[in-house]
Structure formats: C-alpha cells, structure tokens
Amino acid sequence: MAEPRSFHPLIQEAYTGVHQWLSKQPAAAGYSQVPYPYRDQAKMDELLTKESLKMAAAQFSYFFHTHYFKVIHTFDQVLTKTYLLNWIEQNKNICILDIGCGGGTGSIAFLEILIRLKEEGYLRQSLNIYCVGIDINEFTLVIYHQFMTELKPKLATLNINCEFDIIPNRVLEACSKARDLLEKKREQWNLPVLPRVLMIHSTVVDLLKEQHETQIKKYKSLQRLGIDTNCISEDYANYSREYAPNYRQVLEEVPIDKLSVIQSVQIETQNL
C-alpha cells in the first residue's frame, strides 16, 4: 500500500504560516468553524461562490490539500521526473499561470517538485520562477499572495528566485493582463522568447464555465423582459469552443516556445 502523501517540510511551514496569518485577520474570523456542507448543495454553492476572506479561508482549509496533491500526482506519475528534469534543465526561466488558483495549488505544487529535485541533487543550477495567480475571487488571491510571501524566502535558500503577481479577473480579461505580465517578464529576463510557460487549472471551480452560467442568467433575464436574444450558446461545449480561439490568440501575442497546459490530469503541450 502506498504511503500517504504529506507536504514537504518547507511547504508545511509556509502553509502553517498562512493559517497563523489568517487567524489574525478580523475579516477571516471564524473561518475554521465554517461547517463542511457535505450533501447540502446550497451550502456547498455558498462555500464555493460567496466572496469574503472568511469563506475563501474555509475553502482553503477544506480543498487545498485535495487539489494540491492531485497536481503533485500529475507531476510525479503522469509527466514523470525524467520529463520534468529534461525541460527544467534546459530552461532556468519558467513561468506558471495558475488558473482559478485555489490559494496556489498549481504554483506551490510545482515549487515543491523543484524543492525535492534540488534536495535530491538532480538540479544544481539557479532557477527563476515567475508565478501568476488568476482568480475572479480576490479573497482567494489574498491567500495565494500570503502563501507565496511565506514561501519565497525559503526558496531563496535553494537558489530558486520566485516572483509572483495576481490577477483578480475573469478568463479573457485575465488573459489580456497575463499577456502583459509575461511580456514584461520576458523583457526583464532579456530573452527573445519565454522558453517554457506552464498553465495549470486544478481547482473545483471552472472559471470559464462559471462565466458562461453567469451570462446565461443575464440573457434569460433579458428574455423575461421581452427582449429576444440568441447572442450566446446555451450549450457549454459550444460556448467554450467559440471562446477558445480568443483565449489562445491573446496568449499567442507573447513569444512563447512551449506552452504546457494541465487541467486535472489532462496535459497538452504546444509549440507556439
């Protein structure tokens, strides 16, 4: 039977630091007493969608571990150490786009992989890692920012320079800002192209699907007021296909050599 996974000690220290910080924030008071909704869908929806630091902290407590170790498993068992080492050794400058960041599940899982590879002696060179947390819920990004702040000095002891930004926006708007941030980072690193960009979406909330559902509600409200509109597809699959070219076009405006996308355990790598 496989041994249960646990945080690397440096990650555990940072994780504990985040909870200590949250315990001192008046806006998060009582977050540890928010009950898990189990089979109550209405309360689950409230937990996942109500935008407050208290509810974001409760989400972090309940869901961070699950999504974090899901990403770790993907790196370990699907991508594999050999594959990761191959492209990390070739690229000392790596960008992470953490979509619907969930307090940093994707970013921090990848950083744990780097910590382990460093400590095991597989990586000796210094690394520059640039992480961008993207979420429509600004309170989730507050937790992301604090987690990265806690972890940054610990990474520096391993010659991993980690910088990070946050984007509190929906998908397309976030892509536009991400494009600007990636282009700025490329210029700072003095590179003709960004050699590797890793986009991770690991959380329970699908930002694009949530956006689609919100727009459907708005159009239905218009229809109830007698305004006939067929401006949006009610089928999410069609909506996402219509949306994808715009999403890709924004990112393609940044010179990127390889863009790898991880959604749960689905991985796609493209040369751009």
Short mmCIF file of C-alpha atoms in Angstrom, two decimals:
data_model
loop_
_atom_site.label_atom_id
_atom_site.label_comp_id
_atom_site.label_asym_id
_atom_site.label_seq_id
_atom_site.Cartn_x
_atom_site.Cartn_y
_atom_site.Cartn_z
CA MET A 1 0.00 0.00 0.00
CA ALA A 2 1.38 3.40 -0.99
CA GLU A 3 2.47 5.75 1.77
CA PRO A 4 0.10 8.70 2.29
CA ARG A 5 1.43 11.94 0.85
CA SER A 6 2.36 14.87 3.05
CA PHE A 7 3.67 18.36 2.45
CA HIS A 8 7.41 18.88 2.12
CA PRO A 9 8.59 20.49 5.41
CA LEU A 10 9.19 23.86 3.72
CA ILE A 11 5.70 23.80 2.22
CA GLN A 12 4.25 22.75 5.58
CA GLU A 13 5.96 25.69 7.30
CA ALA A 14 4.55 28.11 4.74
CA TYR A 15 1.08 26.50 4.92
CA THR A 16 1.09 26.80 8.72
CA GLY A 17 2.23 30.40 8.37
CA VAL A 18 -0.76 31.18 6.16
CA HIS A 19 -3.18 29.80 8.77
CA GLN A 20 -1.42 31.76 11.51
CA TRP A 21 -1.78 34.89 9.40
CA LEU A 22 -5.46 34.17 8.68
CA SER A 23 -6.15 33.68 12.38
CA LYS A 24 -5.10 37.30 12.96
CA GLN A 25 -7.29 38.79 10.22
CA PRO A 26 -10.61 40.20 11.50
CA ALA A 27 -12.21 39.61 8.09
CA ALA A 28 -11.43 35.88 8.35
CA ALA A 29 -12.63 35.44 11.95
CA GLY A 30 -14.44 32.14 12.45
CA TYR A 31 -13.30 30.55 9.18
CA SER A 32 -12.13 27.38 10.93
CA GLN A 33 -15.64 26.89 12.34
CA VAL A 34 -17.41 27.03 8.96
CA PRO A 35 -19.00 23.55 8.69
CA TYR A 36 -18.35 21.35 5.68
CA PRO A 37 -21.66 21.21 3.72
CA TYR A 38 -21.47 17.51 2.78
CA ARG A 39 -24.73 16.79 0.87
CA ASP A 40 -26.23 20.26 1.21
CA GLN A 41 -25.75 21.66 -2.31
CA ALA A 42 -26.98 25.13 -1.39
CA LYS A 43 -24.40 25.45 1.37
CA MET A 44 -21.71 23.97 -0.90
CA ASP A 45 -22.53 26.61 -3.52
CA GLU A 46 -22.28 29.29 -0.83
CA LEU A 47 -18.91 27.96 0.31
CA LEU A 48 -17.58 27.94 -3.25
CA THR A 49 -19.04 31.20 -4.51
CA LYS A 50 -19.53 33.63 -1.61
CA GLU A 51 -16.75 36.18 -1.89
CA SER A 52 -15.33 37.00 1.53
CA LEU A 53 -12.00 36.34 3.20
CA LYS A 54 -13.76 34.10 5.74
CA MET A 55 -15.28 31.84 3.07
CA ALA A 56 -12.10 31.86 0.97
CA ALA A 57 -10.17 30.74 4.06
CA ALA A 58 -12.72 27.99 4.70
CA GLN A 59 -12.35 26.82 1.08
CA PHE A 60 -8.58 26.84 1.55
CA SER A 61 -8.88 24.66 4.66
CA TYR A 62 -11.20 22.12 3.04
CA PHE A 63 -9.99 21.89 -0.55
CA PHE A 64 -6.35 22.96 -0.83
CA HIS A 65 -4.90 19.56 0.09
CA THR A 66 -7.05 17.65 -2.41
CA HIS A 67 -6.19 19.79 -5.41
CA TYR A 68 -2.58 20.23 -4.33
CA PHE A 69 -1.84 16.52 -4.18
CA LYS A 70 -3.77 15.96 -7.41
CA VAL A 71 -1.26 18.25 -9.14
CA ILE A 72 1.66 16.59 -7.34
CA HIS A 73 0.40 13.19 -8.56
CA THR A 74 0.20 14.54 -12.10
CA PHE A 75 3.79 15.75 -11.97
CA ASP A 76 5.05 12.51 -10.41
CA GLN A 77 3.06 9.85 -12.24
CA VAL A 78 1.89 11.41 -15.50
CA LEU A 79 4.60 13.86 -16.50
CA THR A 80 7.30 11.88 -14.58
CA LYS A 81 10.57 13.05 -13.07
CA THR A 82 12.55 12.31 -16.25
CA TYR A 83 10.32 14.53 -18.37
CA LEU A 84 10.34 17.37 -15.85
CA LEU A 85 14.10 17.24 -15.41
CA ASN A 86 14.60 17.33 -19.16
CA TRP A 87 12.87 20.64 -19.65
CA ILE A 88 13.80 22.24 -16.32
CA GLU A 89 17.50 21.63 -17.01
CA GLN A 90 17.10 23.31 -20.39
CA ASN A 91 15.16 26.29 -19.05
CA LYS A 92 16.24 28.19 -15.96
CA ASN A 93 13.41 30.70 -16.54
CA ILE A 94 9.93 29.23 -16.10
CA CYS A 95 6.51 30.90 -15.95
CA ILE A 96 3.45 29.44 -14.21
CA LEU A 97 -0.11 30.57 -14.94
CA ASP A 98 -2.25 29.25 -12.07
CA ILE A 99 -5.85 29.46 -13.33
CA GLY A 100 -8.53 29.56 -10.62
CA CYS A 101 -5.59 29.31 -8.28
CA GLY A 102 -7.37 27.98 -5.18
CA GLY A 103 -4.83 29.53 -2.85
CA GLY A 104 -1.93 28.42 -5.03
CA THR A 105 -2.43 24.69 -5.60
CA GLY A 106 -0.75 24.62 -9.01
CA SER A 107 2.04 27.10 -8.33
CA ILE A 108 3.03 25.65 -4.97
CA ALA A 109 2.79 22.02 -6.11
CA PHE A 110 5.26 22.82 -8.89
CA LEU A 111 7.53 24.62 -6.44
CA GLU A 112 7.51 21.56 -4.18
CA ILE A 113 8.66 19.46 -7.14
CA LEU A 114 11.57 21.86 -7.63
CA ILE A 115 12.44 21.75 -3.92
CA ARG A 116 12.57 17.96 -3.96
CA LEU A 117 14.65 17.84 -7.15
CA LYS A 118 17.06 20.35 -5.63
CA GLU A 119 17.41 18.43 -2.37
CA GLU A 120 17.85 15.12 -4.21
CA GLY A 121 20.74 16.63 -6.17
CA TYR A 122 19.12 16.49 -9.61
CA LEU A 123 19.06 20.27 -10.05
CA ARG A 124 22.13 22.34 -9.26
CA GLN A 125 21.61 25.49 -11.29
CA SER A 126 19.80 28.56 -10.02
CA LEU A 127 16.22 28.97 -11.25
CA ASN A 128 13.95 31.92 -11.95
CA ILE A 129 10.29 31.08 -11.44
CA TYR A 130 7.53 33.56 -12.20
CA CYS A 131 4.04 32.65 -10.97
CA VAL A 132 0.78 34.39 -11.83
CA GLY A 133 -2.28 33.53 -9.75
CA ILE A 134 -5.56 34.11 -11.59
CA ASP A 135 -8.95 34.03 -9.89
CA ILE A 136 -12.15 36.04 -10.06
CA ASN A 137 -12.37 35.86 -6.24
CA GLU A 138 -9.97 38.48 -4.91
CA PHE A 139 -10.05 36.94 -1.43
CA THR A 140 -8.65 33.68 -2.78
CA LEU A 141 -5.84 35.74 -4.26
CA VAL A 142 -5.16 37.28 -0.84
CA ILE A 143 -4.42 33.76 0.43
CA TYR A 144 -2.35 32.98 -2.68
CA HIS A 145 -0.30 36.13 -2.13
CA GLN A 146 0.31 35.30 1.54
CA PHE A 147 1.31 31.70 0.75
CA MET A 148 3.81 32.83 -1.87
CA THR A 149 5.11 35.51 0.51
CA GLU A 150 5.70 32.85 3.19
CA LEU A 151 7.43 30.53 0.72
CA LYS A 152 9.61 32.99 -1.22
CA PRO A 153 12.48 33.32 1.35
CA LYS A 154 12.53 29.55 1.89
CA LEU A 155 13.02 29.01 -1.85
CA ALA A 156 15.84 31.55 -1.94
CA THR A 157 17.94 29.27 0.30
CA LEU A 158 17.86 26.73 -2.55
CA ASN A 159 18.80 29.28 -5.24
CA ILE A 160 15.24 29.42 -6.52
CA ASN A 161 14.25 33.01 -7.18
CA CYS A 162 10.46 33.15 -7.12
CA GLU A 163 8.46 36.20 -8.14
CA PHE A 164 4.70 36.38 -8.37
CA ASP A 165 1.74 38.51 -9.39
CA ILE A 166 -2.02 38.18 -9.06
CA ILE A 167 -4.87 38.91 -11.49
CA PRO A 168 -8.38 39.27 -9.97
CA ASN A 169 -10.34 38.80 -13.19
CA ARG A 170 -12.42 36.54 -15.41
CA VAL A 171 -10.74 34.38 -18.03
CA LEU A 172 -10.49 36.66 -21.06
CA GLU A 173 -9.72 39.79 -19.06
CA ALA A 174 -7.14 37.82 -17.10
CA CYS A 175 -5.55 36.59 -20.32
CA SER A 176 -5.06 40.13 -21.51
CA LYS A 177 -3.33 41.10 -18.25
CA ALA A 178 -1.34 37.84 -18.22
CA ARG A 179 -0.09 38.64 -21.71
CA ASP A 180 1.22 41.99 -20.49
CA LEU A 181 2.86 40.45 -17.41
CA LEU A 182 4.51 37.66 -19.41
CA GLU A 183 5.80 40.11 -21.99
CA LYS A 184 7.21 42.33 -19.24
CA LYS A 185 8.92 39.33 -17.63
CA ARG A 186 10.39 38.26 -20.98
CA GLU A 187 11.91 41.72 -21.35
CA GLN A 188 13.26 41.66 -17.78
CA TRP A 189 14.90 38.29 -18.41
CA ASN A 190 16.27 39.67 -21.70
CA LEU A 191 15.01 36.68 -23.69
CA PRO A 192 13.82 36.58 -27.32
CA VAL A 193 11.10 34.11 -26.26
CA LEU A 194 9.82 32.65 -23.00
CA PRO A 195 11.20 29.10 -23.17
CA ARG A 196 8.52 27.44 -21.04
CA VAL A 197 5.11 28.53 -19.77
CA LEU A 198 3.09 26.08 -17.69
CA MET A 199 -0.65 26.75 -17.36
CA ILE A 200 -2.31 24.84 -14.51
CA HIS A 201 -6.04 24.61 -13.76
CA SER A 202 -6.60 22.23 -10.87
CA THR A 203 -9.41 23.62 -8.74
CA VAL A 204 -13.05 22.69 -8.37
CA VAL A 205 -14.34 25.96 -9.87
CA ASP A 206 -14.18 26.21 -13.67
CA LEU A 207 -13.81 29.94 -14.34
CA LEU A 208 -14.94 29.70 -17.95
CA LYS A 209 -17.97 27.55 -17.09
CA GLU A 210 -18.87 29.91 -14.24
CA GLN A 211 -18.62 32.83 -16.64
CA HIS A 212 -20.88 31.02 -19.13
CA GLU A 213 -23.51 30.32 -16.46
CA THR A 214 -23.47 33.97 -15.36
CA GLN A 215 -24.00 35.17 -18.92
CA ILE A 216 -26.84 32.66 -19.46
CA LYS A 217 -28.64 34.09 -16.40
CA LYS A 218 -28.27 37.63 -17.77
CA TYR A 219 -29.64 36.68 -21.19
CA LYS A 220 -32.57 34.82 -19.63
CA SER A 221 -33.36 37.94 -17.60
CA LEU A 222 -33.47 39.92 -20.85
CA GLN A 223 -35.77 37.32 -22.41
CA ARG A 224 -38.16 37.54 -19.45
CA LEU A 225 -38.34 41.28 -20.12
CA GLY A 226 -39.42 40.61 -23.70
CA ILE A 227 -36.06 41.06 -25.40
CA ASP A 228 -35.37 38.26 -27.89
CA THR A 229 -31.67 37.42 -27.95
CA ASN A 230 -29.68 34.49 -29.26
CA CYS A 231 -26.30 36.04 -28.67
CA ILE A 232 -24.92 33.24 -26.52
CA SER A 233 -24.95 29.47 -26.91
CA GLU A 234 -26.69 27.70 -24.03
CA ASP A 235 -24.53 24.65 -24.67
CA TYR A 236 -21.30 25.00 -22.69
CA ALA A 237 -19.27 22.84 -25.09
CA ASN A 238 -20.17 25.13 -27.99
CA TYR A 239 -19.56 28.21 -25.87
CA SER A 240 -16.09 27.04 -24.84
CA ARG A 241 -15.19 26.18 -28.44
CA GLU A 242 -16.28 29.64 -29.56
CA TYR A 243 -14.31 31.22 -26.73
CA ALA A 244 -11.09 29.21 -27.10
CA PRO A 245 -9.70 30.99 -30.22
CA ASN A 246 -9.92 34.36 -28.44
CA TYR A 247 -8.22 32.88 -25.38
CA ARG A 248 -5.41 31.39 -27.44
CA GLN A 249 -4.96 34.48 -29.59
CA VAL A 250 -4.25 36.64 -26.56
CA LEU A 251 -1.53 34.29 -25.31
CA GLU A 252 -0.02 33.83 -28.77
CA GLU A 253 0.82 37.53 -28.80
CA VAL A 254 3.61 36.71 -26.32
CA PRO A 255 6.67 34.94 -27.79
CA ILE A 256 6.49 31.53 -26.08
CA ASP A 257 8.49 28.50 -27.17
CA LYS A 258 6.44 25.85 -25.35
CA LEU A 259 3.12 26.21 -23.56
CA SER A 260 2.08 23.22 -21.45
CA VAL A 261 -1.47 23.01 -20.09
CA ILE A 262 -2.52 20.87 -17.13
CA GLN A 263 -6.20 20.57 -16.25
CA SER A 264 -6.71 17.96 -13.52
CA VAL A 265 -4.68 15.12 -15.09
CA GLN A 266 -5.06 16.18 -18.72
CA ILE A 267 -1.83 17.51 -20.19
CA GLU A 268 -1.25 19.19 -23.52
CA THR A 269 1.98 20.77 -24.76
CA GLN A 270 2.15 23.01 -27.80
CA ASN A 271 4.90 24.85 -29.59
CA LEU A 272 3.77 28.43 -30.14
#
